[in-house]
Tab-separated table of C-alpha atoms and ligand atoms in Angstrom:
chain	number	residue	atom	x	y	z
A	726	UNK	CA	-12.039	-71.175	16.907
A	727	UNK	CA	-12.796	-71.723	13.175
A	728	UNK	CA	-16.220	-72.528	11.756
A	729	UNK	CA	-17.182	-74.127	8.438
A	730	UNK	CA	-20.566	-74.157	6.753
A	731	UNK	CA	-21.771	-75.201	3.309
A	732	UNK	CA	-24.816	-75.650	1.034
A	733	UNK	CA	-27.354	-73.355	2.668
A	734	UNK	CA	-29.004	-72.633	-0.716
A	735	UNK	CA	-30.466	-69.403	0.701
A	736	UNK	CA	-33.632	-68.227	-1.071
A	737	UNK	CA	-36.887	-66.477	-0.275
A	738	UNK	CA	-38.540	-69.938	-0.617
A	739	UNK	CA	-36.781	-71.231	2.479
A	740	UNK	CA	-37.411	-68.589	5.214
A	741	UNK	CA	-36.399	-71.094	7.925
A	742	UNK	CA	-32.896	-71.405	6.529
A	743	UNK	CA	-32.604	-67.618	6.287
A	744	UNK	CA	-33.690	-67.260	9.936
A	745	UNK	CA	-31.214	-69.915	11.111
A	746	UNK	CA	-28.441	-68.323	9.107
A	747	UNK	CA	-29.101	-64.841	10.509
A	748	UNK	CA	-29.225	-66.260	13.992
A	749	UNK	CA	-25.938	-68.115	13.368
A	750	UNK	CA	-24.221	-64.954	12.095
A	751	UNK	CA	-25.518	-62.938	15.094
A	752	UNK	CA	-24.674	-65.464	17.740
A	753	UNK	CA	-22.641	-68.639	17.154
A	754	UNK	CA	-20.302	-67.117	14.563
A	755	UNK	CA	-19.546	-64.087	16.751
A	756	UNK	CA	-17.316	-66.225	18.958
A	757	UNK	CA	-15.293	-67.516	15.984
A	758	UNK	CA	-12.063	-66.007	14.617
A	759	UNK	CA	-12.799	-67.229	11.169
A	760	UNK	CA	-15.780	-68.571	9.194
A	761	UNK	CA	-15.324	-70.482	5.938
A	762	UNK	CA	-18.340	-70.871	3.648
A	763	UNK	CA	-17.687	-73.778	1.289
A	764	UNK	CA	-20.062	-72.884	-1.513
A	765	UNK	CA	-23.765	-72.794	-2.406
A	766	UNK	CA	-24.484	-70.129	0.196
A	767	UNK	CA	-27.227	-69.003	-2.209
A	768	UNK	CA	-29.709	-71.098	-4.150
A	769	UNK	CA	-28.786	-69.228	-7.333
A	770	UNK	CA	-26.634	-66.155	-7.890
A	771	UNK	CA	-27.222	-64.434	-11.201
A	772	UNK	CA	-24.617	-61.649	-10.694
A	773	UNK	CA	-23.680	-59.116	-7.992
A	774	UNK	CA	-26.260	-56.575	-9.195
A	775	UNK	CA	-28.924	-58.770	-7.650
A	776	UNK	CA	-27.913	-57.272	-4.307
A	777	UNK	CA	-29.733	-54.072	-5.294
A	778	UNK	CA	-32.509	-55.764	-7.164
A	779	UNK	CA	-35.441	-53.380	-6.691
A	780	UNK	CA	-37.894	-56.397	-6.919
A	781	UNK	CA	-36.220	-58.240	-4.106
A	782	UNK	CA	-34.418	-57.177	-0.918
A	783	UNK	CA	-33.528	-60.775	0.074
A	784	UNK	CA	-29.887	-60.738	-1.022
A	785	UNK	CA	-29.272	-57.305	0.435
A	786	UNK	CA	-30.404	-58.509	3.877
A	787	UNK	CA	-27.948	-61.402	3.704
A	788	UNK	CA	-25.062	-59.234	2.514
A	789	UNK	CA	-25.802	-56.654	5.296
A	790	UNK	CA	-25.778	-59.441	7.924
A	791	UNK	CA	-22.417	-60.754	6.613
A	792	UNK	CA	-21.051	-57.216	6.782
A	793	UNK	CA	-22.065	-56.868	10.410
A	794	UNK	CA	-20.121	-60.019	11.205
A	795	UNK	CA	-17.008	-58.959	9.309
A	796	UNK	CA	-17.249	-55.455	10.827
A	797	UNK	CA	-17.316	-57.151	14.234
A	798	UNK	CA	-13.850	-58.639	13.464
A	799	UNK	CA	-14.682	-62.171	12.267
A	800	UNK	CA	-12.775	-63.022	9.107
A	801	UNK	CA	-15.254	-64.591	6.674
A	802	UNK	CA	-14.055	-66.358	3.463
A	803	UNK	CA	-16.027	-68.145	0.771
A	804	UNK	CA	-15.341	-70.728	-1.938
A	805	UNK	CA	-17.777	-70.670	-4.814
A	806	UNK	CA	-20.388	-73.376	-5.283
A	807	UNK	CA	-22.043	-74.472	-8.537
A	808	UNK	CA	-25.121	-72.334	-7.624
A	809	UNK	CA	-23.185	-69.123	-6.741
A	810	UNK	CA	-20.005	-69.278	-8.811
A	811	UNK	CA	-20.911	-65.741	-10.023
A	812	UNK	CA	-20.376	-64.153	-6.579
A	813	UNK	CA	-17.837	-61.473	-7.462
A	814	UNK	CA	-15.793	-58.494	-6.290
A	815	UNK	CA	-18.816	-56.283	-5.671
A	816	UNK	CA	-20.307	-58.877	-3.342
A	817	UNK	CA	-16.954	-59.240	-1.605
A	818	UNK	CA	-16.554	-55.464	-1.193
A	819	UNK	CA	-20.069	-55.028	0.158
A	820	UNK	CA	-20.030	-57.960	2.536
A	821	UNK	CA	-16.360	-57.876	3.628
A	822	UNK	CA	-16.139	-61.582	2.675
A	823	UNK	CA	-12.928	-62.719	1.078
A	824	UNK	CA	-13.280	-64.923	-2.054
A	825	UNK	CA	-11.012	-67.910	-2.115
A	826	UNK	CA	-9.884	-70.187	-4.960
A	827	UNK	CA	-11.150	-73.799	-5.079
A	828	UNK	CA	-9.375	-75.735	-3.654
A	829	UNK	CA	-7.927	-73.709	-0.797
A	830	UNK	CA	-5.238	-75.053	1.582
A	831	UNK	CA	-5.766	-73.828	5.142
A	832	UNK	CA	-2.559	-74.164	7.067
A	833	UNK	CA	-2.900	-73.781	10.801
A	834	UNK	CA	-0.257	-74.062	13.499
A	835	UNK	CA	-1.511	-77.460	14.549
A	836	UNK	CA	-3.091	-78.959	11.402
A	837	UNK	CA	-3.551	-78.700	7.657
A	838	UNK	CA	-6.909	-78.670	5.915
A	839	UNK	CA	-7.838	-78.536	2.289
A	840	UNK	CA	-11.213	-76.962	1.500
A	841	UNK	CA	-13.356	-77.264	-1.623
A	842	UNK	CA	-16.947	-77.107	-2.722
A	843	UNK	CA	-16.582	-80.644	-4.003
A	844	UNK	CA	-18.336	-80.588	-7.381
A	845	UNK	CA	-15.067	-80.672	-9.386
A	846	UNK	CA	-14.453	-84.175	-8.002
A	847	UNK	CA	-17.817	-85.515	-9.281
A	848	UNK	CA	-16.001	-86.590	-12.465
A	849	UNK	CA	-18.376	-89.419	-13.399
A	850	UNK	CA	-21.133	-86.840	-14.081
A	851	UNK	CA	-19.962	-86.004	-17.549
A	852	UNK	CA	-23.007	-83.868	-18.358
A	853	UNK	CA	-22.412	-81.701	-15.285
A	854	UNK	CA	-18.607	-81.410	-15.904
A	855	UNK	CA	-19.306	-80.279	-19.522
A	856	UNK	CA	-21.794	-77.668	-18.173
A	857	UNK	CA	-19.300	-76.577	-15.517
A	858	UNK	CA	-16.467	-76.072	-18.026
A	859	UNK	CA	-18.806	-73.965	-20.193
A	860	UNK	CA	-20.076	-71.636	-17.463
A	861	UNK	CA	-16.744	-71.219	-15.641
A	862	UNK	CA	-15.177	-69.860	-18.859
A	863	UNK	CA	-14.409	-66.086	-18.598
A	864	UNK	CA	-15.769	-65.183	-22.059
A	865	UNK	CA	-19.024	-67.002	-21.224
A	866	UNK	CA	-19.180	-65.246	-17.887
A	867	UNK	CA	-18.767	-61.792	-19.453
A	868	UNK	CA	-21.411	-62.465	-22.069
A	869	UNK	CA	-23.857	-63.827	-19.440
A	870	UNK	CA	-23.323	-60.879	-17.049
A	871	UNK	CA	-23.972	-58.438	-19.950
A	872	UNK	CA	-27.611	-59.660	-20.129
A	873	UNK	CA	-30.313	-57.870	-18.156
A	874	UNK	CA	-30.820	-59.047	-14.624
A	875	UNK	CA	-34.358	-60.216	-15.298
A	876	UNK	CA	-33.156	-62.430	-18.116
A	877	UNK	CA	-30.340	-63.893	-16.006
A	878	UNK	CA	-32.745	-64.691	-13.223
A	879	UNK	CA	-35.072	-66.441	-15.700
A	880	UNK	CA	-32.143	-68.413	-17.032
A	881	UNK	CA	-31.030	-69.410	-13.543
A	882	UNK	CA	-34.568	-70.581	-12.659
A	883	UNK	CA	-34.843	-72.654	-15.822
A	884	UNK	CA	-31.421	-74.207	-15.099
A	885	UNK	CA	-32.490	-75.028	-11.555
A	886	UNK	CA	-35.497	-76.879	-12.889
A	887	UNK	CA	-33.403	-78.644	-15.547
A	888	UNK	CA	-30.947	-79.707	-12.849
A	889	UNK	CA	-33.619	-81.134	-10.599
A	890	UNK	CA	-35.122	-83.143	-13.421
A	891	UNK	CA	-31.711	-84.310	-14.681
A	892	UNK	CA	-30.837	-85.541	-11.204
A	893	UNK	CA	-33.913	-87.857	-11.158
A	894	UNK	CA	-32.273	-89.876	-13.953
A	895	UNK	CA	-28.788	-89.976	-12.357
A	896	UNK	CA	-27.700	-92.923	-10.268
A	897	UNK	CA	-26.284	-92.080	-6.816
A	898	UNK	CA	-22.584	-92.668	-7.702
A	899	UNK	CA	-22.751	-90.019	-10.455
A	900	UNK	CA	-23.605	-87.414	-7.872
A	901	UNK	CA	-20.876	-88.354	-5.487
A	902	UNK	CA	-17.106	-87.693	-5.734
A	903	UNK	CA	-15.163	-90.144	-7.803
A	904	UNK	CA	-12.988	-92.370	-5.550
A	905	UNK	CA	-9.893	-92.250	-7.849
A	906	UNK	CA	-10.085	-88.515	-8.389
A	907	UNK	CA	-10.515	-88.015	-4.645
A	908	UNK	CA	-7.489	-90.154	-3.852
A	909	UNK	CA	-5.400	-88.168	-6.363
A	910	UNK	CA	-6.674	-84.970	-4.833
A	911	UNK	CA	-5.694	-86.003	-1.310
A	912	UNK	CA	-2.260	-86.995	-2.502
A	913	UNK	CA	-1.777	-83.650	-4.357
A	914	UNK	CA	-2.692	-81.788	-1.226
A	915	UNK	CA	-0.273	-83.488	1.081
A	916	UNK	CA	-2.791	-85.774	2.787
A	917	UNK	CA	-4.400	-82.843	4.536
A	918	UNK	CA	-7.852	-83.252	6.114
A	919	UNK	CA	-10.309	-82.563	3.387
A	920	UNK	CA	-13.551	-80.672	4.085
A	921	UNK	CA	-16.199	-80.248	1.296
A	922	UNK	CA	-19.922	-80.037	0.654
A	923	UNK	CA	-21.963	-80.285	-2.556
A	924	UNK	CA	-22.970	-83.979	-2.458
A	925	UNK	CA	-25.520	-83.560	0.410
A	926	UNK	CA	-24.289	-86.869	1.837
A	927	UNK	CA	-22.799	-85.822	5.189
A	928	UNK	CA	-20.356	-88.304	6.552
A	929	UNK	CA	-16.799	-88.565	7.825
A	930	UNK	CA	-14.753	-90.863	5.599
A	931	UNK	CA	-11.457	-92.529	6.379
A	932	UNK	CA	-9.104	-92.920	3.323
A	933	UNK	CA	-5.881	-94.744	3.254
A	934	UNK	CA	-3.739	-93.081	0.573
A	935	UNK	CA	-0.206	-94.319	0.067
A	936	UNK	CA	-0.506	-95.981	3.489
A	937	UNK	CA	-1.444	-92.673	5.099
A	938	UNK	CA	-4.739	-92.192	6.903
A	939	UNK	CA	-6.656	-89.131	5.618
A	940	UNK	CA	-9.979	-87.872	6.835
A	941	UNK	CA	-12.650	-86.450	4.464
A	942	UNK	CA	-15.465	-84.533	6.097
A	943	UNK	CA	-18.504	-84.045	3.946
A	944	UNK	CA	-20.722	-81.274	5.234
A	945	UNK	CA	-24.512	-81.378	5.401
A	946	UNK	CA	-26.778	-79.065	3.361
A	947	UNK	CA	-29.216	-76.949	5.418
A	948	UNK	CA	-32.940	-77.542	5.629
A	949	UNK	CA	-35.823	-75.532	6.971
A	950	UNK	CA	-35.394	-76.669	10.600
A	951	UNK	CA	-31.853	-77.975	10.697
A	952	UNK	CA	-28.396	-76.864	9.746
A	953	UNK	CA	-24.826	-77.784	10.460
A	954	UNK	CA	-21.421	-76.221	11.093
A	955	UNK	CA	-18.063	-77.816	11.706
A	956	UNK	CA	-16.011	-76.379	14.489
A	957	UNK	CA	-12.176	-76.553	14.773
A	958	UNK	CA	-11.130	-75.616	18.299
A	959	UNK	CA	-7.354	-75.913	17.586
A	960	UNK	CA	-7.246	-79.629	18.398
A	961	UNK	CA	-10.380	-81.358	17.209
A	962	UNK	CA	-12.987	-80.990	14.465
A	963	UNK	CA	-16.601	-81.522	15.535
A	964	UNK	CA	-19.979	-81.325	13.927
A	965	UNK	CA	-22.529	-79.022	15.503
A	966	UNK	CA	-26.229	-79.201	14.815
A	967	UNK	CA	-27.963	-75.873	14.311
A	968	UNK	CA	-31.722	-75.367	14.740
B	2500	LP5	O1	-27.350	-77.736	-8.147
B	2500	LP5	P1	-27.823	-79.116	-7.958
B	2500	LP5	O2	-27.566	-79.669	-6.657
B	2500	LP5	O3	-29.303	-79.293	-8.382
B	2500	LP5	O4	-27.117	-80.078	-9.022
B	2500	LP5	C1	-25.727	-79.914	-9.376
B	2500	LP5	C2	-25.595	-79.856	-10.862
B	2500	LP5	N1	-26.447	-78.785	-11.412
B	2500	LP5	C3	-26.013	-77.544	-11.602
B	2500	LP5	C4	-27.011	-76.554	-12.156
B	2500	LP5	C5	-27.402	-75.584	-11.106
B	2500	LP5	O5	-28.307	-76.161	-10.190
B	2500	LP5	C6	-28.080	-74.394	-11.764
B	2500	LP5	C7	-27.850	-73.234	-10.927
B	2500	LP5	C8	-27.860	-72.027	-11.688
B	2500	LP5	C9	-27.504	-70.821	-10.868
B	2500	LP5	C10	-26.424	-70.032	-11.488
B	2500	LP5	C11	-26.824	-68.676	-11.896
B	2500	LP5	C12	-26.600	-68.258	-13.247
B	2500	LP5	C13	-25.757	-69.110	-14.086
B	2500	LP5	C14	-26.472	-69.504	-15.316
B	2500	LP5	C15	-25.680	-70.532	-16.081
B	2500	LP5	C16	-26.249	-70.734	-17.472
B	2500	LP5	O6	-24.929	-77.154	-11.199
B	2500	LP5	C17	-26.034	-81.228	-11.442
B	2500	LP5	C18	-25.275	-82.289	-10.814
B	2500	LP5	C19	-25.451	-82.243	-9.302
B	2500	LP5	O7	-25.016	-80.964	-8.816
B	2500	LP5	C20	-24.621	-83.371	-8.548
B	2500	LP5	O8	-23.247	-83.102	-8.763
B	2500	LP5	O9	-25.681	-83.505	-11.327
B	2500	LP5	O10	-25.737	-81.135	-12.839
B	2500	LP5	C21	-26.684	-80.902	-13.768
B	2500	LP5	O11	-27.871	-80.984	-13.444
B	2500	LP5	C22	-26.212	-80.578	-15.123
B	2500	LP5	C23	-26.987	-81.371	-16.180
B	2500	LP5	O12	-26.765	-82.707	-16.096
B	2500	LP5	C24	-26.718	-80.783	-17.549
B	2500	LP5	C25	-27.290	-79.419	-17.714
B	2500	LP5	C26	-27.238	-79.023	-19.089
B	2500	LP5	C27	-27.761	-77.632	-19.268
B	2500	LP5	C28	-27.433	-77.108	-20.567
B	2500	LP5	C29	-27.818	-75.664	-20.705
B	2500	LP5	C30	-26.661	-74.874	-21.123
B	2500	LP5	C31	-26.937	-73.432	-21.050
B	2500	LP5	C32	-25.658	-72.664	-21.094
B	2500	LP5	C33	-25.733	-71.235	-21.138
B	2500	LP5	C34	-26.996	-70.440	-21.296
B	2501	MN	MN1	-23.224	-77.659	-4.963
């Protein structure tokens, strides 16, 4: 069995989500062979040195819980989100989680999936795409990570606030995937079943691309009392509610 989760936005401000996630890792996920995390596991990740932040043991507790799961033999893999694109090799080594490229094609004996966070397809949001190009650049990344952790945390907080206020002025279509870009994406990935998060608009969409039926599963973000995982049992994909 393979499980997929996305958009938990873990932070000390949402203890209910943390509790559900630790419960998920200790119970539901133990019976899986693989767990895929499709981005935005964390509310904001300012660099891997935040694991040992002396001011905050939150991230260490999450990394340790992931390590217990990977040590128990469950293969855990992660695609970066727009909040945690700075999760790096130190995080991977400490947690046992494998970092995947975005998009990632998951070829199984009975089915093909393509996995992504989903933000790259929100092509109508020009402000966001410009921001994304800037921060995903390796020179920018090196310069940012050279700043003290306290400064990076302050920048991340300021950007979160900026993002929340910018979103108030954006119409809904800007914050969803672009239909044409999505169709091209499905074609480029051989009409595989597409699973993504990011938009916080959970639904299962039916696309007809070049006369071929393709499913697109949008995962839900987690809230204090409710979360979601998708489960592939080898034949069917189903949504499971987590509480
Ligand atoms: O995240 P969410 O759901 O609120 O909205 C996203 C887009 N916003 C973002 C910004 C993140 O929320 C900020 C997270 C920072 C954590 C990273 C840690 C450290 C990195 C620091 C980087 C400097 O991704 C939002 C989309 C929305 O999804 C839907 O798709 O609309 O996009 C924006 O809000 C972007 C704004 O429109 C433009 C922001 C311009 C900011 C310019 C500052 C540049 C500073 C660069 C370097 C210091
Ligand atoms: Mn996102």
